[in-house]
Amino acid sequence: MTPEKQAAPAGAATLPLPPMKWDAWGDPALARELSADIRGLLAAALGVTGDAAPGPAAAEVVLRPCALTPDDLAALAAVVGEAHLGTSDADRLPRAGGKSTPDLLRRRSRDPQDAPDAVVLPGGEEEIAALLALCAERRIAVVPFGGGTSVVGGLEPLRGEFAAVVSLDLRRLDGLLGLDPTSGEAVLGAGLTGPAAEALLAEHGLELGHYPQSFRYATVGGFAATRSSGQNSAGHGRFDEMVRGLRVVTPAGVLDLGRGPASAAGPDLRALFLGSEGTLGVITAVRVRVHPLPAARAHEAWSFPDFATGAQALRAVEQQGTGPTVIRLSDEAETMVNLAMTERIGGEPAAGGCLAVTVFEGTADQVAARHRLTRDALLAAGATSLGEAPALAWEHGRFDAPYLRDALLDAGALCETLETATDWRRLPGLRSAVTAALTAALPGALVLCHISHVYPTGASLYFTVVGALGEDPLERWAAAKRAAGDAIAAAGATITHHHAVGTDHRPWMAEEIGEVGVRVLRAVKAELDPAGILNPGKLIP
Amino acid sequence: MTPEKQAAPAGAATLPLPPMKWDAWGDPALARELSADIRGLLAAALGVTGDAAPGPAAAEVVLRPCALTPDDLAALAAVVGEAHLGTSDADRLPRAGGKSTPDLLRRRSRDPQDAPDAVVLPGGEEEIAALLALCAERRIAVVPFGGGTSVVGGLEPLRGEFAAVVSLDLRRLDGLLGLDPTSGEAVLGAGLTGPAAEALLAEHGLELGHYPQSFRYATVGGFAATRSSGQNSAGHGRFDEMVRGLRVVTPAGVLDLGRGPASAAGPDLRALFLGSEGTLGVITAVRVRVHPLPAARAHEAWSFPDFATGAQALRAVEQQGTGPTVIRLSDEAETMVNLAMTERIGGEPAAGGCLAVTVFEGTADQVAARHRLTRDALLAAGATSLGEAPALAWEHGRFDAPYLRDALLDAGALCETLETATDWRRLPGLRSAVTAALTAALPGALVLCHISHVYPTGASLYFTVVGALGEDPLERWAAAKRAAGDAIAAAGATITHHHAVGTDHRPWMAEEIGEVGVRVLRAVKAELDPAGILNPGKLIP
């Protein structure tokens, strides 16, 4: 990141900034330089040798002018207070989108960029309800905003049929609102980031244990609104499984859902809002399961001769319920590249095969038992132990891959990811089909894959593509994404395992849930948001 | 059960009968006689000495005449075939309701009884879709019917705004429609009873492992439509957690939901139909997780000095994840009565305290590990082992309690159950509040309670009430049920943990999910069933 990109943009910010940078992932201090090894690999494997043209500095970005009238702005300020309304370019630009590669490419444009017309930071549910009423009345679209980490276009400032759009940033809803250590439950404000939530819980010796790659920046409300899944979800479950209750402010009123640990009192309406991506209401607080901070941890990495053997082994572990907290398997290509890209490998020859990582957490007894049972199952299924070092190395860098993507983009390489899930039986075929689709759409690109999450009946596949940016990288990636999405749909797999829908997966939603399913979502939307102001153009086809 | 009750009712049955008897639980061969001990207990504790007046024989029951026109009946027959349309009293009476005590009391009435106007047995989805279209056009209500085991009024032949109602019996949808042993998934027809499904799976060495008390008669579709929970749910999860996919025929079209083992592709719409109780569509097939038949089993029973100590111990086991397949705890009153009522106890003095039962299943290794970890946790929390005999005895009679209820009813005693759930912290207060409400409403009645299901964050409470029938047992129970339901709602607990809503819990639904939640359900209903023919008067307020 060059210093001039850090300069204040035109119109000084009046609001606190989101945790993510406006044009790249995360914290500038954590930005990565590409090693000579990686540059060599890019040149040799992809023919990428010249850096990409640098994007504009923030101050050089030209934003679409604010479309709100002074009267609109006064009305918004009357709800949240002047101090919590931002209209400067410096306030708007950081909420202009998420962090997909298309988002980052758009941020690098010197053409006028789109952005929300204003940013509001409500202080609580009453203000959110008032904002929604005001925006419905004045016909202003609303994009709820958490950590800004969407990689599926979930934060695009789309206006739908309206003239203006505001970003509703939930960062002020950052409290630990309730704690019941006996039941192992905490009520968390939707605006808490992962680290902020964990810090509040750690004061009580407790942990949420949800660690998606976006952990450092994403928020509790975003985890819920997108059905997030984390790296420890093998042990602690997906975020939607952790949620015991939630509060949602909709234009039609407030919902407070979830009584008891389980219920048969009709359909579980929590499920309508988990994954609703801000289209049905604004999630303000989530009651989640928490557990004691782990007293013990263990790490072990494994090598399998090939992906199929490794997948079989992960299936055996998961179906036997031996309880690793983390378990993941890279395919041959990802294993090779990871080894090449990891600084500590240096000149060592790549080990080949497929790398798997396991981490175990809990009490010392639990860790010992889980580690032993998992080891037995993996060894019986053809694994060779690589010891703990590669697993520790994975853990050390577990949140850092997006920084590498930024550096690759600077170096002229397109690096993007997508994920899906299917049952164990169809997993090998799905991997082949998606790899083939991506390779055909991006000739010469590297297509890497790993099993990121396991379930008794199936697993997710997480693909990483690295290729040359080309002349028109946005269209180049769009074509690859279409090909991959079509291959996923044709295989009967889900269009997204944990990245959510946003704008980017919306074209496949009718296939995923059927025309009747789409009608159900539209009917719920019409009931709760009759004006249609909530996140138009996202999720619901 | 007296022999004349088995006589054929007026109008011979043309359809196969449901698995449940028309006026009592289950299989007549399994009916229980009350022991002298129990009769003594009834007399001593409740003052119940005289048998209840016997109800009518089936042939004596006067049913409300069929309200369908010959033209309606011809149209129904044209869809399902003459052989699958039943209009005789003998066809209608067994589908007249479920098996709650109010249902059984209504069956004992010599006044005209209500029943569906006809029974249809469709052979597949196309016929169901055609039936729904026909009923919407002709304005005929439809009550989907599985095993007939509802205890919440879910099968009452309510007509809503319509002149007639048909019972849509799903028994012909009884196939194993797909099996994927690799992924551990099976597709089961909605009309399969528990034993039929298990028999089909057992041919492949697999098990569903869902054992509610209604297991012998209830159906897979019913498990899904009511969010059933079983006695082994500690080990295998609730039924809604087992469901990976489902197919639903609605008047608006067919839904085929659930791709992959997990997804972030918007809200999980499966959750709208799990628990929909036939009000939104007809579930025709369910894709569920299955697992190998257990190779090993172990049983152990425990005694705790009091309920609070036992509850703490169950919480420790569940929060540590030590993995029993079954774990349940009776309170002091239930422990005393169980000991008194179990034939094998004979003249032995009651042991006092609170009885807990654990069962472990899996491979031999898993069972040994789970048993050891659970034993350690229970002993550390104050348990005394009672050995395996009481646990085996519990398991032997696990599905038989409803037969005892029938025998009690014959003997002039009202015996009914209800259940709820809350977090661990509020569990003791909830038990006290519901016990107090039931005791106040039914002075002199025995109120027994057990923890039937455990979760990391809370547990269910299952209450059994035994009292004198009194002059007006229907109103007597209704008043007690109102008092208990109000106490549950006031405590913030769920109105039903696994019995579902039907008619009986509908008055508390607005409290449970809020007015906005009710509006959501109504909006979905209006979209999928615009004519409102599906199970009117159930679930949705």
PDB file of C-alpha atoms in Angstrom, chain B residues 59-240:
ATOM      1  CA  ALA B  59     -70.768 -49.281  15.596  1.00  0.00           C
ATOM      2  CA  GLU B  60     -72.705 -47.174  18.090  1.00  0.00           C
ATOM      3  CA  VAL B  61     -70.884 -43.940  17.291  1.00  0.00           C
ATOM      4  CA  VAL B  62     -73.048 -41.425  15.500  1.00  0.00           C
ATOM      5  CA  LEU B  63     -70.995 -39.439  12.995  1.00  0.00           C
ATOM      6  CA  ARG B  64     -71.906 -36.108  11.503  1.00  0.00           C
ATOM      7  CA  PRO B  65     -73.193 -36.947   8.007  1.00  0.00           C
ATOM      8  CA  CYS B  66     -70.869 -36.538   5.067  1.00  0.00           C
ATOM      9  CA  ALA B  67     -71.232 -33.003   3.709  1.00  0.00           C
ATOM     10  CA  LEU B  68     -69.657 -33.678   0.328  1.00  0.00           C
ATOM     11  CA  THR B  69     -71.899 -33.763  -2.698  1.00  0.00           C
ATOM     12  CA  PRO B  70     -71.982 -36.784  -5.007  1.00  0.00           C
ATOM     13  CA  ASP B  71     -70.256 -34.565  -7.526  1.00  0.00           C
ATOM     14  CA  ASP B  72     -67.478 -33.736  -5.057  1.00  0.00           C
ATOM     15  CA  LEU B  73     -67.005 -37.415  -4.294  1.00  0.00           C
ATOM     16  CA  ALA B  74     -66.898 -38.318  -7.969  1.00  0.00           C
ATOM     17  CA  ALA B  75     -64.281 -35.641  -8.533  1.00  0.00           C
ATOM     18  CA  LEU B  76     -62.171 -36.925  -5.614  1.00  0.00           C
ATOM     19  CA  ALA B  77     -62.495 -40.491  -6.889  1.00  0.00           C
ATOM     20  CA  ALA B  78     -61.442 -39.351 -10.330  1.00  0.00           C
ATOM     21  CA  VAL B  79     -58.141 -38.192  -8.846  1.00  0.00           C
ATOM     22  CA  VAL B  80     -57.246 -41.056  -6.516  1.00  0.00           C
ATOM     23  CA  GLY B  81     -59.403 -43.870  -7.883  1.00  0.00           C
ATOM     24  CA  GLU B  82     -62.507 -45.344  -6.267  1.00  0.00           C
ATOM     25  CA  ALA B  83     -60.395 -47.793  -4.305  1.00  0.00           C
ATOM     26  CA  HIS B  84     -58.605 -44.938  -2.533  1.00  0.00           C
ATOM     27  CA  LEU B  85     -61.599 -42.887  -1.510  1.00  0.00           C
ATOM     28  CA  GLY B  86     -63.369 -43.797   1.722  1.00  0.00           C
ATOM     29  CA  THR B  87     -66.719 -42.421   2.747  1.00  0.00           C
ATOM     30  CA  SER B  88     -68.001 -45.014   5.203  1.00  0.00           C
ATOM     31  CA  ASP B  89     -68.199 -44.270   8.899  1.00  0.00           C
ATOM     32  CA  ALA B  90     -65.605 -46.996   9.369  1.00  0.00           C
ATOM     33  CA  ASP B  91     -63.194 -45.071   7.158  1.00  0.00           C
ATOM     34  CA  ARG B  92     -64.009 -41.695   8.656  1.00  0.00           C
ATOM     35  CA  LEU B  93     -64.051 -42.503  12.360  1.00  0.00           C
ATOM     36  CA  PRO B  94     -60.395 -43.559  12.681  1.00  0.00           C
ATOM     37  CA  ARG B  95     -59.381 -40.202  11.141  1.00  0.00           C
ATOM     38  CA  ALA B  96     -61.692 -38.170  13.385  1.00  0.00           C
ATOM     39  CA  GLY B  97     -58.887 -36.874  15.561  1.00  0.00           C
ATOM     40  CA  GLY B  98     -55.637 -37.596  17.316  1.00  0.00           C
ATOM     41  CA  LYS B  99     -54.892 -39.192  20.651  1.00  0.00           C
ATOM     42  CA  SER B 100     -54.895 -36.473  23.263  1.00  0.00           C
ATOM     43  CA  THR B 101     -57.053 -37.122  26.306  1.00  0.00           C
ATOM     44  CA  PRO B 102     -59.597 -34.617  24.943  1.00  0.00           C
ATOM     45  CA  ASP B 103     -59.609 -36.616  21.696  1.00  0.00           C
ATOM     46  CA  LEU B 104     -60.215 -39.834  23.592  1.00  0.00           C
ATOM     47  CA  LEU B 105     -62.938 -38.238  25.696  1.00  0.00           C
ATOM     48  CA  ARG B 106     -64.631 -37.001  22.531  1.00  0.00           C
ATOM     49  CA  ARG B 107     -64.485 -40.513  21.093  1.00  0.00           C
ATOM     50  CA  ARG B 108     -66.306 -41.738  24.204  1.00  0.00           C
ATOM     51  CA  SER B 109     -69.222 -39.410  23.584  1.00  0.00           C
ATOM     52  CA  ARG B 110     -72.600 -40.823  22.596  1.00  0.00           C
ATOM     53  CA  ASP B 111     -73.542 -37.471  21.047  1.00  0.00           C
ATOM     54  CA  PRO B 112     -72.922 -37.068  17.318  1.00  0.00           C
ATOM     55  CA  GLN B 113     -69.192 -36.898  16.681  1.00  0.00           C
ATOM     56  CA  ASP B 114     -67.363 -34.897  14.059  1.00  0.00           C
ATOM     57  CA  ALA B 115     -65.232 -36.622  11.444  1.00  0.00           C
ATOM     58  CA  PRO B 116     -63.786 -35.825   8.029  1.00  0.00           C
ATOM     59  CA  ASP B 117     -66.411 -36.030   5.341  1.00  0.00           C
ATOM     60  CA  ALA B 118     -64.258 -38.402   3.334  1.00  0.00           C
ATOM     61  CA  VAL B 119     -60.808 -39.941   3.324  1.00  0.00           C
ATOM     62  CA  VAL B 120     -58.490 -39.920   0.314  1.00  0.00           C
ATOM     63  CA  LEU B 121     -55.340 -41.967  -0.088  1.00  0.00           C
ATOM     64  CA  PRO B 122     -53.345 -40.387  -2.891  1.00  0.00           C
ATOM     65  CA  GLY B 123     -50.653 -42.457  -4.547  1.00  0.00           C
ATOM     66  CA  GLY B 124     -48.130 -39.725  -5.233  1.00  0.00           C
ATOM     67  CA  GLU B 125     -47.316 -36.072  -5.676  1.00  0.00           C
ATOM     68  CA  GLU B 126     -49.311 -35.612  -8.854  1.00  0.00           C
ATOM     69  CA  GLU B 127     -52.449 -36.872  -7.179  1.00  0.00           C
ATOM     70  CA  ILE B 128     -51.812 -34.692  -4.143  1.00  0.00           C
ATOM     71  CA  ALA B 129     -51.372 -31.638  -6.352  1.00  0.00           C
ATOM     72  CA  ALA B 130     -54.578 -32.519  -8.178  1.00  0.00           C
ATOM     73  CA  LEU B 131     -56.422 -33.034  -4.891  1.00  0.00           C
ATOM     74  CA  LEU B 132     -55.284 -29.653  -3.593  1.00  0.00           C
ATOM     75  CA  ALA B 133     -56.357 -27.956  -6.802  1.00  0.00           C
ATOM     76  CA  LEU B 134     -59.700 -29.707  -6.703  1.00  0.00           C
ATOM     77  CA  CYS B 135     -60.293 -28.867  -3.045  1.00  0.00           C
ATOM     78  CA  ALA B 136     -59.308 -25.239  -3.592  1.00  0.00           C
ATOM     79  CA  GLU B 137     -61.719 -25.012  -6.485  1.00  0.00           C
ATOM     80  CA  ARG B 138     -64.555 -26.768  -4.647  1.00  0.00           C
ATOM     81  CA  ARG B 139     -63.767 -25.102  -1.342  1.00  0.00           C
ATOM     82  CA  ILE B 140     -63.097 -28.220   0.693  1.00  0.00           C
ATOM     83  CA  ALA B 141     -60.714 -28.152   3.653  1.00  0.00           C
ATOM     84  CA  VAL B 142     -57.885 -30.695   3.776  1.00  0.00           C
ATOM     85  CA  VAL B 143     -56.352 -32.285   6.875  1.00  0.00           C
ATOM     86  CA  PRO B 144     -53.138 -34.178   6.070  1.00  0.00           C
ATOM     87  CA  PHE B 145     -53.020 -37.431   8.045  1.00  0.00           C
ATOM     88  CA  GLY B 146     -50.012 -39.584   8.881  1.00  0.00           C
ATOM     89  CA  GLY B 147     -50.086 -41.942  11.842  1.00  0.00           C
ATOM     90  CA  GLY B 148     -52.897 -40.240  13.687  1.00  0.00           C
ATOM     91  CA  THR B 149     -50.808 -39.705  16.833  1.00  0.00           C
ATOM     92  CA  SER B 150     -51.288 -35.961  17.343  1.00  0.00           C
ATOM     93  CA  VAL B 151     -51.919 -35.005  20.960  1.00  0.00           C
ATOM     94  CA  VAL B 152     -52.510 -31.307  20.273  1.00  0.00           C
ATOM     95  CA  GLY B 153     -55.642 -31.370  18.125  1.00  0.00           C
ATOM     96  CA  GLY B 154     -53.629 -31.361  14.913  1.00  0.00           C
ATOM     97  CA  LEU B 155     -56.052 -33.780  13.268  1.00  0.00           C
ATOM     98  CA  GLU B 156     -59.363 -32.231  14.239  1.00  0.00           C
ATOM     99  CA  PRO B 157     -61.624 -32.225  11.165  1.00  0.00           C
ATOM    100  CA  LEU B 158     -62.040 -28.455  11.186  1.00  0.00           C
ATOM    101  CA  ARG B 159     -63.696 -26.973   8.146  1.00  0.00           C
ATOM    102  CA  GLY B 160     -62.788 -23.330   8.648  1.00  0.00           C
ATOM    103  CA  GLU B 161     -64.891 -21.310   6.278  1.00  0.00           C
ATOM    104  CA  PHE B 162     -65.699 -24.340   4.165  1.00  0.00           C
ATOM    105  CA  ALA B 163     -68.608 -26.745   4.159  1.00  0.00           C
ATOM    106  CA  ALA B 164     -66.599 -29.955   4.108  1.00  0.00           C
ATOM    107  CA  VAL B 165     -63.221 -31.424   4.994  1.00  0.00           C
ATOM    108  CA  VAL B 166     -61.305 -34.417   3.701  1.00  0.00           C
ATOM    109  CA  SER B 167     -58.630 -36.391   5.461  1.00  0.00           C
ATOM    110  CA  LEU B 168     -55.613 -36.754   3.180  1.00  0.00           C
ATOM    111  CA  ASP B 169     -54.009 -39.953   4.418  1.00  0.00           C
ATOM    112  CA  LEU B 170     -50.415 -40.291   3.230  1.00  0.00           C
ATOM    113  CA  ARG B 171     -49.979 -43.994   3.961  1.00  0.00           C
ATOM    114  CA  ARG B 172     -49.405 -44.929   0.317  1.00  0.00           C
ATOM    115  CA  LEU B 173     -46.281 -42.748   0.177  1.00  0.00           C
ATOM    116  CA  ASP B 174     -44.338 -45.495   1.903  1.00  0.00           C
ATOM    117  CA  GLY B 175     -41.224 -46.048  -0.168  1.00  0.00           C
ATOM    118  CA  LEU B 176     -37.510 -45.899   0.465  1.00  0.00           C
ATOM    119  CA  LEU B 177     -37.019 -43.520  -2.440  1.00  0.00           C
ATOM    120  CA  GLY B 178     -33.281 -43.154  -2.340  1.00  0.00           C
ATOM    121  CA  LEU B 179     -30.305 -44.339  -0.373  1.00  0.00           C
ATOM    122  CA  ASP B 180     -26.766 -43.025  -0.296  1.00  0.00           C
ATOM    123  CA  PRO B 181     -24.795 -44.995   2.280  1.00  0.00           C
ATOM    124  CA  THR B 182     -21.634 -43.022   1.496  1.00  0.00           C
ATOM    125  CA  SER B 183     -23.187 -39.732   2.497  1.00  0.00           C
ATOM    126  CA  GLY B 184     -25.395 -41.368   5.119  1.00  0.00           C
ATOM    127  CA  GLU B 185     -28.600 -40.115   3.550  1.00  0.00           C
ATOM    128  CA  ALA B 186     -31.922 -41.739   2.743  1.00  0.00           C
ATOM    129  CA  VAL B 187     -35.020 -40.380   1.044  1.00  0.00           C
ATOM    130  CA  LEU B 188     -38.115 -41.625   2.833  1.00  0.00           C
ATOM    131  CA  GLY B 189     -41.722 -41.408   1.759  1.00  0.00           C
ATOM    132  CA  ALA B 190     -43.799 -39.268   4.101  1.00  0.00           C
ATOM    133  CA  GLY B 191     -46.237 -42.058   4.850  1.00  0.00           C
ATOM    134  CA  LEU B 192     -43.704 -44.493   6.287  1.00  0.00           C
ATOM    135  CA  THR B 193     -44.255 -45.223   9.949  1.00  0.00           C
ATOM    136  CA  GLY B 194     -41.250 -45.275  12.252  1.00  0.00           C
ATOM    137  CA  PRO B 195     -40.959 -49.077  12.260  1.00  0.00           C
ATOM    138  CA  ALA B 196     -41.521 -49.308   8.492  1.00  0.00           C
ATOM    139  CA  ALA B 197     -38.778 -46.780   7.830  1.00  0.00           C
ATOM    140  CA  GLU B 198     -36.394 -48.509  10.203  1.00  0.00           C
ATOM    141  CA  ALA B 199     -37.122 -51.902   8.648  1.00  0.00           C
ATOM    142  CA  LEU B 200     -36.304 -50.610   5.169  1.00  0.00           C
ATOM    143  CA  LEU B 201     -33.086 -49.036   6.414  1.00  0.00           C
ATOM    144  CA  ALA B 202     -32.098 -52.039   8.502  1.00  0.00           C
ATOM    145  CA  GLU B 203     -31.924 -54.114   5.317  1.00  0.00           C
ATOM    146  CA  HIS B 204     -28.921 -51.934   4.508  1.00  0.00           C
ATOM    147  CA  GLY B 205     -27.459 -51.988   8.003  1.00  0.00           C
ATOM    148  CA  LEU B 206     -28.623 -48.426   8.603  1.00  0.00           C
ATOM    149  CA  GLU B 207     -30.809 -46.646  11.133  1.00  0.00           C
ATOM    150  CA  LEU B 208     -32.660 -43.358  11.322  1.00  0.00           C
ATOM    151  CA  GLY B 209     -32.665 -43.497  15.104  1.00  0.00           C
ATOM    152  CA  HIS B 210     -35.706 -41.353  15.758  1.00  0.00           C
ATOM    153  CA  TYR B 211     -37.721 -42.791  18.633  1.00  0.00           C
ATOM    154  CA  PRO B 212     -40.476 -40.544  19.924  1.00  0.00           C
ATOM    155  CA  GLN B 213     -43.033 -42.220  22.159  1.00  0.00           C
ATOM    156  CA  SER B 214     -45.292 -42.337  19.083  1.00  0.00           C
ATOM    157  CA  PHE B 215     -42.599 -44.202  17.120  1.00  0.00           C
ATOM    158  CA  ARG B 216     -44.664 -47.309  16.408  1.00  0.00           C
ATOM    159  CA  TYR B 217     -47.454 -45.414  14.661  1.00  0.00           C
ATOM    160  CA  ALA B 218     -46.287 -41.936  13.666  1.00  0.00           C
ATOM    161  CA  THR B 219     -44.935 -41.260  10.187  1.00  0.00           C
ATOM    162  CA  VAL B 220     -41.872 -39.674   8.691  1.00  0.00           C
ATOM    163  CA  GLY B 221     -43.987 -36.875   7.237  1.00  0.00           C
ATOM    164  CA  GLY B 222     -45.520 -36.279  10.627  1.00  0.00           C
ATOM    165  CA  PHE B 223     -42.105 -36.180  12.282  1.00  0.00           C
ATOM    166  CA  ALA B 224     -41.137 -33.426   9.852  1.00  0.00           C
ATOM    167  CA  ALA B 225     -44.406 -31.516   9.938  1.00  0.00           C
ATOM    168  CA  THR B 226     -44.368 -31.333  13.742  1.00  0.00           C
ATOM    169  CA  ARG B 227     -40.626 -30.922  14.470  1.00  0.00           C
ATOM    170  CA  SER B 228     -40.645 -34.140  16.402  1.00  0.00           C
ATOM    171  CA  SER B 229     -38.054 -34.955  19.015  1.00  0.00           C
ATOM    172  CA  GLY B 230     -37.296 -38.490  20.095  1.00  0.00           C
ATOM    173  CA  GLN B 231     -35.949 -40.336  23.071  1.00  0.00           C
ATOM    174  CA  ASN B 232     -32.595 -40.758  21.297  1.00  0.00           C
ATOM    175  CA  SER B 233     -32.387 -37.124  20.236  1.00  0.00           C
ATOM    176  CA  ALA B 234     -29.543 -36.453  22.648  1.00  0.00           C
ATOM    177  CA  GLY B 235     -27.489 -38.730  20.435  1.00  0.00           C
ATOM    178  CA  HIS B 236     -28.967 -38.289  16.984  1.00  0.00           C
ATOM    179  CA  GLY B 237     -30.562 -34.863  17.177  1.00  0.00           C
ATOM    180  CA  ARG B 238     -34.149 -33.760  16.761  1.00  0.00           C
ATOM    181  CA  PHE B 239     -35.916 -34.808  13.606  1.00  0.00           C
ATOM    182  CA  ASP B 240     -35.665 -31.325  12.139  1.00  0.00           C
TER     183      ASP B 240
END
